[in-house]
PDB file of C-alpha atoms in Angstrom:
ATOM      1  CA  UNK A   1       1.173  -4.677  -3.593  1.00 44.00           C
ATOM      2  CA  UNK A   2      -0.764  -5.201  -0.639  1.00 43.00           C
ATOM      3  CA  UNK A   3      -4.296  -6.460  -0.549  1.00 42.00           C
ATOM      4  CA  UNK A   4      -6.490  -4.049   1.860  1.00 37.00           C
ATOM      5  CA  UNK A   5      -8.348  -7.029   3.249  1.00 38.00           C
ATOM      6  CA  UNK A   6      -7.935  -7.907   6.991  1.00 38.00           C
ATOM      7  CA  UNK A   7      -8.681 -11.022   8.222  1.00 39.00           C
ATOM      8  CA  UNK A   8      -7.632 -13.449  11.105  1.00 38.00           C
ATOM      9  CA  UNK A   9      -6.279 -16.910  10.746  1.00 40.00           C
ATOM     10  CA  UNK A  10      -8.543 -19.171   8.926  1.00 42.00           C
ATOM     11  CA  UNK A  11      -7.953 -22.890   8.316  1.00 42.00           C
ATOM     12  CA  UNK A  12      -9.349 -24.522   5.918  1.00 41.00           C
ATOM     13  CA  UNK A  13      -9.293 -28.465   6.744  1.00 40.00           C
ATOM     14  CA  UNK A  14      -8.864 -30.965   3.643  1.00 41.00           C
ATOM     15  CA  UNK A  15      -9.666 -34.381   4.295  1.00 38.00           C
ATOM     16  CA  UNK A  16      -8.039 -35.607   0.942  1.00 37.00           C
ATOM     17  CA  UNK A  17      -4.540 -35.285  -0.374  1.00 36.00           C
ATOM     18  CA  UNK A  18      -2.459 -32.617  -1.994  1.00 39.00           C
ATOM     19  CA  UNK A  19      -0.033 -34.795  -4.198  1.00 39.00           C
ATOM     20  CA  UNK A  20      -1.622 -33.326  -7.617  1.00 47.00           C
ATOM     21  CA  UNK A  21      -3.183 -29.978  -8.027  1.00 63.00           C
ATOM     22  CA  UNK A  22      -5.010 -29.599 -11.698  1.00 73.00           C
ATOM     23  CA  UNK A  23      -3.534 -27.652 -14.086  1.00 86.00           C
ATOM     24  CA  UNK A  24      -5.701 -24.488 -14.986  1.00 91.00           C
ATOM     25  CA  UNK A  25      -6.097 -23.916 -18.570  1.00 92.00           C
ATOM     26  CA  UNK A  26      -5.131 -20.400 -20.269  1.00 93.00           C
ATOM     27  CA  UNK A  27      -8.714 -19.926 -20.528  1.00 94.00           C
ATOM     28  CA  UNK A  28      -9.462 -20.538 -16.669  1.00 94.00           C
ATOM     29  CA  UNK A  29      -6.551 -18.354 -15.846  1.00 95.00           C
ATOM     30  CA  UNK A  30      -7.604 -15.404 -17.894  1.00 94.00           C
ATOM     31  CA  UNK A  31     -11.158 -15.434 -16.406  1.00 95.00           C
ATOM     32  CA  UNK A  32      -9.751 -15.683 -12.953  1.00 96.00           C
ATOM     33  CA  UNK A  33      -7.145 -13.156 -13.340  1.00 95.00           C
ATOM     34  CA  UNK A  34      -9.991 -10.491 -15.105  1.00 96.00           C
ATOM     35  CA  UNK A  35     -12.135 -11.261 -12.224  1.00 95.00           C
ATOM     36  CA  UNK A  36      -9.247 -10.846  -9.664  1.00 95.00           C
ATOM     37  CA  UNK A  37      -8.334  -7.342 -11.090  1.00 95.00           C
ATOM     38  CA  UNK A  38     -11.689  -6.197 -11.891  1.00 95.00           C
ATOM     39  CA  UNK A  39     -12.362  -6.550  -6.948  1.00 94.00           C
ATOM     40  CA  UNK A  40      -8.472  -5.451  -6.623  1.00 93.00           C
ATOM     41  CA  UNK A  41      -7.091  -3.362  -9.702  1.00 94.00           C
ATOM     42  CA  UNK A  42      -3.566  -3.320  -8.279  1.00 92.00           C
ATOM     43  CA  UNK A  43      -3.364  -7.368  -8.429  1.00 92.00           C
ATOM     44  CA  UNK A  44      -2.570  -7.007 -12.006  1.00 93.00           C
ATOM     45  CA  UNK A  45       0.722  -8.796 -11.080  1.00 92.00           C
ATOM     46  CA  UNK A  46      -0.928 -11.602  -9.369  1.00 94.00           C
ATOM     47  CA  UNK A  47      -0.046 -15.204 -10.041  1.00 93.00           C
ATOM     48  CA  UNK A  48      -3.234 -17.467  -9.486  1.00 96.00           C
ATOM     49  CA  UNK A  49      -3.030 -21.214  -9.523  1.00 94.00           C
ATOM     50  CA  UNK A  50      -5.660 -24.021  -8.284  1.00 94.00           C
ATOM     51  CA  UNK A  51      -5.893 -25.748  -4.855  1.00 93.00           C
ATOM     52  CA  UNK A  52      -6.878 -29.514  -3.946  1.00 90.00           C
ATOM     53  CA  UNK A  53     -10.551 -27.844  -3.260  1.00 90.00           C
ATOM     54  CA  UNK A  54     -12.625 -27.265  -6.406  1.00 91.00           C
ATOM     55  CA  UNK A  55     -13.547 -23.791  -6.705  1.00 93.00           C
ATOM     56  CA  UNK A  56     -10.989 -22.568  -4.598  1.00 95.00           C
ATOM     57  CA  UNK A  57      -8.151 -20.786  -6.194  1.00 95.00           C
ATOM     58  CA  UNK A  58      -3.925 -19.526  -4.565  1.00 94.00           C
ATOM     59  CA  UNK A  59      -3.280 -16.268  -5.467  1.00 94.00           C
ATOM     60  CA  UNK A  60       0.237 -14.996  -4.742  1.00 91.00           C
ATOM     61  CA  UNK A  61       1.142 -11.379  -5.305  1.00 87.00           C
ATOM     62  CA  UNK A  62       3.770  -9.034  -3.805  1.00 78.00           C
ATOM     63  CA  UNK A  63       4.964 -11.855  -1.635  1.00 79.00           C
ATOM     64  CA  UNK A  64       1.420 -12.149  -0.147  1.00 87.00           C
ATOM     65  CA  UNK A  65      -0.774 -15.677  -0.313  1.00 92.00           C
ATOM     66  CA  UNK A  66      -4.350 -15.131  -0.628  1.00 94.00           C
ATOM     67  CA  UNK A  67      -7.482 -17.544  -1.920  1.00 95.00           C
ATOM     68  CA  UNK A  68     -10.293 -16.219  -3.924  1.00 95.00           C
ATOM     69  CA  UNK A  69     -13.393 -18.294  -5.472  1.00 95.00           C
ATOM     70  CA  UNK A  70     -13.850 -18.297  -9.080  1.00 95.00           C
ATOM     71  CA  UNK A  71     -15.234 -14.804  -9.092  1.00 95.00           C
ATOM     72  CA  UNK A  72     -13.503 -12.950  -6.745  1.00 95.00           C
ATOM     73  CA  UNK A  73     -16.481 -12.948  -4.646  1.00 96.00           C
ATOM     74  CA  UNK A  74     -14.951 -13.940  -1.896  1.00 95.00           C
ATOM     75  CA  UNK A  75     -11.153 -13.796  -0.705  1.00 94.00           C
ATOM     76  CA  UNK A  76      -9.371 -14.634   2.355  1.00 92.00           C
ATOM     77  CA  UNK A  77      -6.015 -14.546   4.035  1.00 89.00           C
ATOM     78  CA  UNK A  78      -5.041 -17.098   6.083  1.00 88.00           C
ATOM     79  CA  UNK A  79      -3.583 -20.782   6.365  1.00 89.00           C
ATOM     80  CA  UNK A  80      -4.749 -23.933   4.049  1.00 91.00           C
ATOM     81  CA  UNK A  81      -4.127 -27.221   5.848  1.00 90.00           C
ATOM     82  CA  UNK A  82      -4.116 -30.661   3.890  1.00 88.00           C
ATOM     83  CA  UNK A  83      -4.967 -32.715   7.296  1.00 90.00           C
ATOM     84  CA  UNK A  84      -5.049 -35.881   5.583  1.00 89.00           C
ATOM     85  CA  UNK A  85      -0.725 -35.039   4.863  1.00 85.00           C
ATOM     86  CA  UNK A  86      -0.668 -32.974   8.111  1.00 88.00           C
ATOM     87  CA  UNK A  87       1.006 -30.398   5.780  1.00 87.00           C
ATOM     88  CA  UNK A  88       0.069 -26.710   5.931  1.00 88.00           C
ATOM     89  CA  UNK A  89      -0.338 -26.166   1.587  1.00 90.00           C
ATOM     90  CA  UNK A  90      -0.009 -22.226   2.491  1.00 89.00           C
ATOM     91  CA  UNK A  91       3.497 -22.416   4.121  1.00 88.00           C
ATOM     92  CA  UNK A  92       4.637 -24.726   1.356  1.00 88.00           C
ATOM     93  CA  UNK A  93       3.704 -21.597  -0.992  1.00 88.00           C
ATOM     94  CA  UNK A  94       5.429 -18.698   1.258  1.00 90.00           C
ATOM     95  CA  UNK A  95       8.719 -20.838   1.131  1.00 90.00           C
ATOM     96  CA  UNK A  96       8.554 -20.953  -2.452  1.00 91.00           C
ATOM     97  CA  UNK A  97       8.635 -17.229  -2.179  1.00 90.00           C
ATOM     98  CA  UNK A  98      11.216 -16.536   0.326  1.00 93.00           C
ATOM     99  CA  UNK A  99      13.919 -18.946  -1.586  1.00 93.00           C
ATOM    100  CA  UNK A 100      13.263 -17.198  -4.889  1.00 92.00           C
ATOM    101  CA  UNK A 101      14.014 -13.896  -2.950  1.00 93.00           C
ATOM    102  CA  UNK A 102      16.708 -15.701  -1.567  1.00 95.00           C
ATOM    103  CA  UNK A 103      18.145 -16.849  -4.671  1.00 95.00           C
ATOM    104  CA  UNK A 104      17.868 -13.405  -6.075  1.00 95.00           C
ATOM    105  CA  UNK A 105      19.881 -12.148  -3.483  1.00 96.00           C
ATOM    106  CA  UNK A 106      22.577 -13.909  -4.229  1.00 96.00           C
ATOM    107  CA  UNK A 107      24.933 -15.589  -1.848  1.00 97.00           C
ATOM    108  CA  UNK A 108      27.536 -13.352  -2.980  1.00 97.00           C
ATOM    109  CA  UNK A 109      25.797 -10.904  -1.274  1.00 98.00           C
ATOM    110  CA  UNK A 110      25.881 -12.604   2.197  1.00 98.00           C
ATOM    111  CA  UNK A 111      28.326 -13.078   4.804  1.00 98.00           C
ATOM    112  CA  UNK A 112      28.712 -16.296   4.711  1.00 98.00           C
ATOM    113  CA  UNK A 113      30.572 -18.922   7.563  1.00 98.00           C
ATOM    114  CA  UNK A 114      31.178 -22.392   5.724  1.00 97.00           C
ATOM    115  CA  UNK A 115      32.109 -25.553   7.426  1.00 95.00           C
ATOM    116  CA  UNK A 116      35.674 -26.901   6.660  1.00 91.00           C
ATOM    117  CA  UNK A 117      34.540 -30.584   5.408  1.00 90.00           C
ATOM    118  CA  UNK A 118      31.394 -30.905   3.291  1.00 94.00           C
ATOM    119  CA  UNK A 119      28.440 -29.040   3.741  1.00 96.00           C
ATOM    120  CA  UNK A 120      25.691 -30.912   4.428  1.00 96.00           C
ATOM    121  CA  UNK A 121      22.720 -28.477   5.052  1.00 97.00           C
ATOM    122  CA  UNK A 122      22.188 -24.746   4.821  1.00 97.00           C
ATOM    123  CA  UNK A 123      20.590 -22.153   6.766  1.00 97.00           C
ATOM    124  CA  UNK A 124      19.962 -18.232   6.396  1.00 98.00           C
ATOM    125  CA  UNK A 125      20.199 -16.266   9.090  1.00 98.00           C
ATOM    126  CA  UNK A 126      18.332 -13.022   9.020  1.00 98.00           C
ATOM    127  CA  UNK A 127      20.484 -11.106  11.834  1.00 98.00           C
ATOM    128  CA  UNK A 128      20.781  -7.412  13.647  1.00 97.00           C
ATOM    129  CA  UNK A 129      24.433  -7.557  15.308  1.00 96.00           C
ATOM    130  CA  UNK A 130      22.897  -6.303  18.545  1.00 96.00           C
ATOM    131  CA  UNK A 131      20.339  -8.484  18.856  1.00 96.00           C
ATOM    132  CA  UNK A 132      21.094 -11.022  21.851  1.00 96.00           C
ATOM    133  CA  UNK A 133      20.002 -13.632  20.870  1.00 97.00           C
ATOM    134  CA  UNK A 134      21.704 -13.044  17.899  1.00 97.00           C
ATOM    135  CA  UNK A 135      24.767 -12.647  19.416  1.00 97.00           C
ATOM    136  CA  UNK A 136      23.720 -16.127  21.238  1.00 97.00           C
ATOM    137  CA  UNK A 137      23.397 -17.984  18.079  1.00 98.00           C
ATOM    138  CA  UNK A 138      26.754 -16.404  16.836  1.00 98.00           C
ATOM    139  CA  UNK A 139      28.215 -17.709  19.753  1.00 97.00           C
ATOM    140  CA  UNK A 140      27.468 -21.078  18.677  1.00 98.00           C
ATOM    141  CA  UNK A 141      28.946 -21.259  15.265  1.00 98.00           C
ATOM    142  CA  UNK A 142      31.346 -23.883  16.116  1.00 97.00           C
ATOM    143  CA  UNK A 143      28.641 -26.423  16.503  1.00 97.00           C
ATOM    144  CA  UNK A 144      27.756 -25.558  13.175  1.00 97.00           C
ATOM    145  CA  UNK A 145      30.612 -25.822  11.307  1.00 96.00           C
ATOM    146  CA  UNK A 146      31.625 -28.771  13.278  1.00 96.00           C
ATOM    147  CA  UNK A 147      28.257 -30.716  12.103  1.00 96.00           C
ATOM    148  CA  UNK A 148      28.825 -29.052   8.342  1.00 97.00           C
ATOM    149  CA  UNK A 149      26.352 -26.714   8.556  1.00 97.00           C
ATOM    150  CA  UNK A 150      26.760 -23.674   5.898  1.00 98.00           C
ATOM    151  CA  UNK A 151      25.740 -20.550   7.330  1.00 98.00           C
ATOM    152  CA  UNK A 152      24.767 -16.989   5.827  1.00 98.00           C
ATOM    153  CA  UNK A 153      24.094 -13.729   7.490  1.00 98.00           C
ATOM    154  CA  UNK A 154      21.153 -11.290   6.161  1.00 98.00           C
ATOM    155  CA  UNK A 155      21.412  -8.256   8.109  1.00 98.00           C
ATOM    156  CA  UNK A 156      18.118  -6.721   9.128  1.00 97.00           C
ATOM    157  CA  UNK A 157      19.175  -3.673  11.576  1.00 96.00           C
ATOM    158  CA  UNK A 158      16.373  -3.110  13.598  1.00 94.00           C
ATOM    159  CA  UNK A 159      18.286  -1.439  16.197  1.00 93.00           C
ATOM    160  CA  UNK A 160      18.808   1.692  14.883  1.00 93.00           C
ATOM    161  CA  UNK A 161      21.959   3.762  12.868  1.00 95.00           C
ATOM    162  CA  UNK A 162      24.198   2.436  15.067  1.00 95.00           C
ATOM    163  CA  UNK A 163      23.480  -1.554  14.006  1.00 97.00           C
ATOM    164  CA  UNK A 164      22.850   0.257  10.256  1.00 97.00           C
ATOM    165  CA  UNK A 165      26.481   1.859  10.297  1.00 97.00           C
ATOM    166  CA  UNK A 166      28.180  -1.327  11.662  1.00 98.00           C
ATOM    167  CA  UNK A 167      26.791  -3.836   9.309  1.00 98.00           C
ATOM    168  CA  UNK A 168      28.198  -1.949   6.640  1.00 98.00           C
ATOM    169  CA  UNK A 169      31.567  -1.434   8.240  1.00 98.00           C
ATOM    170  CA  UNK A 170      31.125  -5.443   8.247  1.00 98.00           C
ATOM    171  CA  UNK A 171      30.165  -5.546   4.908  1.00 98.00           C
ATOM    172  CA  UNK A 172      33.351  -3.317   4.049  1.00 98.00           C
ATOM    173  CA  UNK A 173      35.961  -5.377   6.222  1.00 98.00           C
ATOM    174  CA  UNK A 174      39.079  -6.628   4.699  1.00 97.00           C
ATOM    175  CA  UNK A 175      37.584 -10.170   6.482  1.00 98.00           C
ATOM    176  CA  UNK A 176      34.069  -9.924   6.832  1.00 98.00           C
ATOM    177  CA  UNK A 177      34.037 -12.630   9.108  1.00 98.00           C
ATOM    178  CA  UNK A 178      36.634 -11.413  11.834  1.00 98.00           C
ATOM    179  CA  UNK A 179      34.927  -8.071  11.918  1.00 98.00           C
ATOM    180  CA  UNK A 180      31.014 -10.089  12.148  1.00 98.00           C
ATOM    181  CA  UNK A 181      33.225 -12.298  14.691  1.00 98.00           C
ATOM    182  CA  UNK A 182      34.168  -9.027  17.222  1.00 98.00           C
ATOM    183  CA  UNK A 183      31.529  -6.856  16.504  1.00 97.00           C
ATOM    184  CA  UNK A 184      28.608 -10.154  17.840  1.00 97.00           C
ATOM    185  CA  UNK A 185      31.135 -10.606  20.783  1.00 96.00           C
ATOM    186  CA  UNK A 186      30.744  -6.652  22.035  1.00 94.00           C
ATOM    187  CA  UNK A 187      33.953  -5.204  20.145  1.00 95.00           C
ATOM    188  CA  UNK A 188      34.394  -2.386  18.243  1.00 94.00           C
ATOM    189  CA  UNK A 189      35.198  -2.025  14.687  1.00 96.00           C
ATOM    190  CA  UNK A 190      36.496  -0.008  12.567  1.00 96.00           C
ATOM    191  CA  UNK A 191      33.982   2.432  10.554  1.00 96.00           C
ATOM    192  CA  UNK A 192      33.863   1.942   7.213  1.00 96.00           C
ATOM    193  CA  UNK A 193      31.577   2.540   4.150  1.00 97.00           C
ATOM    194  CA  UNK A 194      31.873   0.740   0.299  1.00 97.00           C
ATOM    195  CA  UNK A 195      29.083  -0.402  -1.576  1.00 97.00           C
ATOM    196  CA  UNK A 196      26.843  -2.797   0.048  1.00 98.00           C
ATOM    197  CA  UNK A 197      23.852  -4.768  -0.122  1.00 98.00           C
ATOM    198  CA  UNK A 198      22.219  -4.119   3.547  1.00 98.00           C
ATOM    199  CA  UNK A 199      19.251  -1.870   2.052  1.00 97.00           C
ATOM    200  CA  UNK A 200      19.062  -4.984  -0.186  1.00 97.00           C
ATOM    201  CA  UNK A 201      18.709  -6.669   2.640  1.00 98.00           C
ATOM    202  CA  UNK A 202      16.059  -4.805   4.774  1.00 97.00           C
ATOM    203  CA  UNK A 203      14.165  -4.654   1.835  1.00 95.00           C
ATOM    204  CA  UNK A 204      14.501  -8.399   1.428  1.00 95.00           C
ATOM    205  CA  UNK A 205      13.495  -8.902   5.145  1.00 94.00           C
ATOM    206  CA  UNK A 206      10.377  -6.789   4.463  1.00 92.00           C
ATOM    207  CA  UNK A 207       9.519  -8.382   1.916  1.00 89.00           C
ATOM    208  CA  UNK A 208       9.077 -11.652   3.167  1.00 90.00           C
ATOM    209  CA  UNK A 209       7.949 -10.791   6.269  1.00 88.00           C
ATOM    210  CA  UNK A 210      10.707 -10.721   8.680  1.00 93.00           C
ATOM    211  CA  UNK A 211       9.813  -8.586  11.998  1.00 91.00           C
ATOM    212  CA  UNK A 212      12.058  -9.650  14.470  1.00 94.00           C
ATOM    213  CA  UNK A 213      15.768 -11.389  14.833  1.00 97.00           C
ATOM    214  CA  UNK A 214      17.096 -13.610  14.917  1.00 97.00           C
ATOM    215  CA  UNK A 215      14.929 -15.389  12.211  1.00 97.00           C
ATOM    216  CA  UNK A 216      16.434 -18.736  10.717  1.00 97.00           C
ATOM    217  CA  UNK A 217      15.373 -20.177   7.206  1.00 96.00           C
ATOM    218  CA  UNK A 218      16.176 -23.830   6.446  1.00 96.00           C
ATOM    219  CA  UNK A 219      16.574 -25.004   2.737  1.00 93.00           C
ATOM    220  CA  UNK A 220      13.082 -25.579   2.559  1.00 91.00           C
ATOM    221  CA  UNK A 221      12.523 -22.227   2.519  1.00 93.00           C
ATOM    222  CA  UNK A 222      10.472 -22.388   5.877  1.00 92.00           C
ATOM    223  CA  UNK A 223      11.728 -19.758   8.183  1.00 92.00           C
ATOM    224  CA  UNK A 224      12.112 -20.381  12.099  1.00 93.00           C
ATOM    225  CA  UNK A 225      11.150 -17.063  14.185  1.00 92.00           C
ATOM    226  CA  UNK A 226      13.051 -16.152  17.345  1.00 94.00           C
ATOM    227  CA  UNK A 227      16.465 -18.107  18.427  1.00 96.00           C
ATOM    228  CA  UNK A 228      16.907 -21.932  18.496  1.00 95.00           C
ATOM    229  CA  UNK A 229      19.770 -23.612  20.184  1.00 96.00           C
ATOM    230  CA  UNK A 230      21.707 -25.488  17.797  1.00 97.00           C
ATOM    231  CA  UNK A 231      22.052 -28.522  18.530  1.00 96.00           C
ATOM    232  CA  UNK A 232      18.329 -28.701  18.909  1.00 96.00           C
ATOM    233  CA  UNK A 233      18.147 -27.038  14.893  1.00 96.00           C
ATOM    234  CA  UNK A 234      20.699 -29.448  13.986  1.00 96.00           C
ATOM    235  CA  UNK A 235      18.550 -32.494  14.968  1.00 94.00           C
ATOM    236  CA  UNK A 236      15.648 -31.016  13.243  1.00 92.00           C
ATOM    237  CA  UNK A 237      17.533 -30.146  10.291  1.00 93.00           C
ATOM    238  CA  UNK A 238      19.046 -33.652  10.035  1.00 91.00           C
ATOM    239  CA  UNK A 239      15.574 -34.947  10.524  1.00 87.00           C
ATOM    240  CA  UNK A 240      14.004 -33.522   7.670  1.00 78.00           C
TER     241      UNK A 240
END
């Protein structure tokens, strides 16, 4: 569902910490929830839960984190920032949401390059085969798996029936990874169709927001826009 509210950017600075959020009672959450539905019927759905500041209250619906007051007054859409943790409380929420979408996926519905030894981080890469920059971080998959770094493809074809038709002839390869492997380096590849998740996977990517490739989510669940070189995401991974 989508909220019809329009808003820019608003932070919201907290000058105390985030470490324990009160737990709202079945009470509190049935008043909030009856005065959510009764501004925005469709929110029916809605998870609410509180924040560090009194009176102000997540709600999370249709992938979509929002704030409301107690009666539903007044609700924006933007960013909450706990600047006594220098941690952005909003972000922490959306990568809750993308790894349970994630999760539901299923890895067995991802191509998937894994390192040789052990794997010592994860990352999702949300992909369109003729993206170049795409193509660029393909390119570096060595450095990956050489630093044991577990790697799985979500296609998102922006690029039209032709980057549609071969992701699924990837999808449908005897070895998904030789065919991902030629068609990222400019070959062609032979058509084929089975069952396969890539409508899954659009529908993912829309879900959680993805509008452009590549787009790189760490374990965290927070996702990296645009192409990073890797040993630069390496060092920030191992950071972490």
């Amino acid at each position: 569902m989508k909220f019809l509210i329009k808003s820019g950017v608003l932070m919201v600075m907290l000058a105390f910490s985030s470490a324990s959020f009160a737990e709202l009672s079945k009470a509190e959450l049935t008043s909030l929830k009856q005065a959510l539905i009764k501004r925005i019927p469709q929110a029916v759905d809605a998870k609410i839960s509180s924040t560090p500041l009194p009176g102000l209250y997540e709600v999370v619906s249709g992938g979509q984190v929002m704030y409301m007051d107690k009666q539903a007054r007044y609700i924006f859409d933007g960013s909450l920032f706990d600047m006594e943790q220098r941690e952005n409380l909003t972000e922490k929420t959306r990568g809750g949401i993308r790894l349970q979408a994630i999760n539901e996926l299923g890895e067995d519905n991802m191509v998937v390059y894994k390192p040789e030894g052990d794997v010592r981080h994860t990352i999702t890469v949300f992909t369109d085969i003729y993206c170049p920059y795409c193509q660029r971080l393909h390119d570096e998959m060595p450095e990956y798996q050489k630093n044991g770094i577990k790697v799985r493809y979500v296609f998102v074809p922006f690029k039209g029936a032709k980057s549609v038709d071969t992701s699924v002839s990837v999808w449908c390869a005897k070895d998904q990874n030789a065919a991902l492997d030629k068609a990222k380096s400019g070959g062609d590849i032979e058509n084929k169709k089975c069952d396969n998740p890539i409508k899954q996977h659009q529908a993912l990517a829309s879900q959680i927001g993805i509008r452009g490739t590549p787009a790189i989510m760490l374990e965290s669940g927070q996702l990296m826009p645009g192409y990073v070189p890797a040993a630069k995401l390496i060092q920030q991974i191992d950071s972490l």
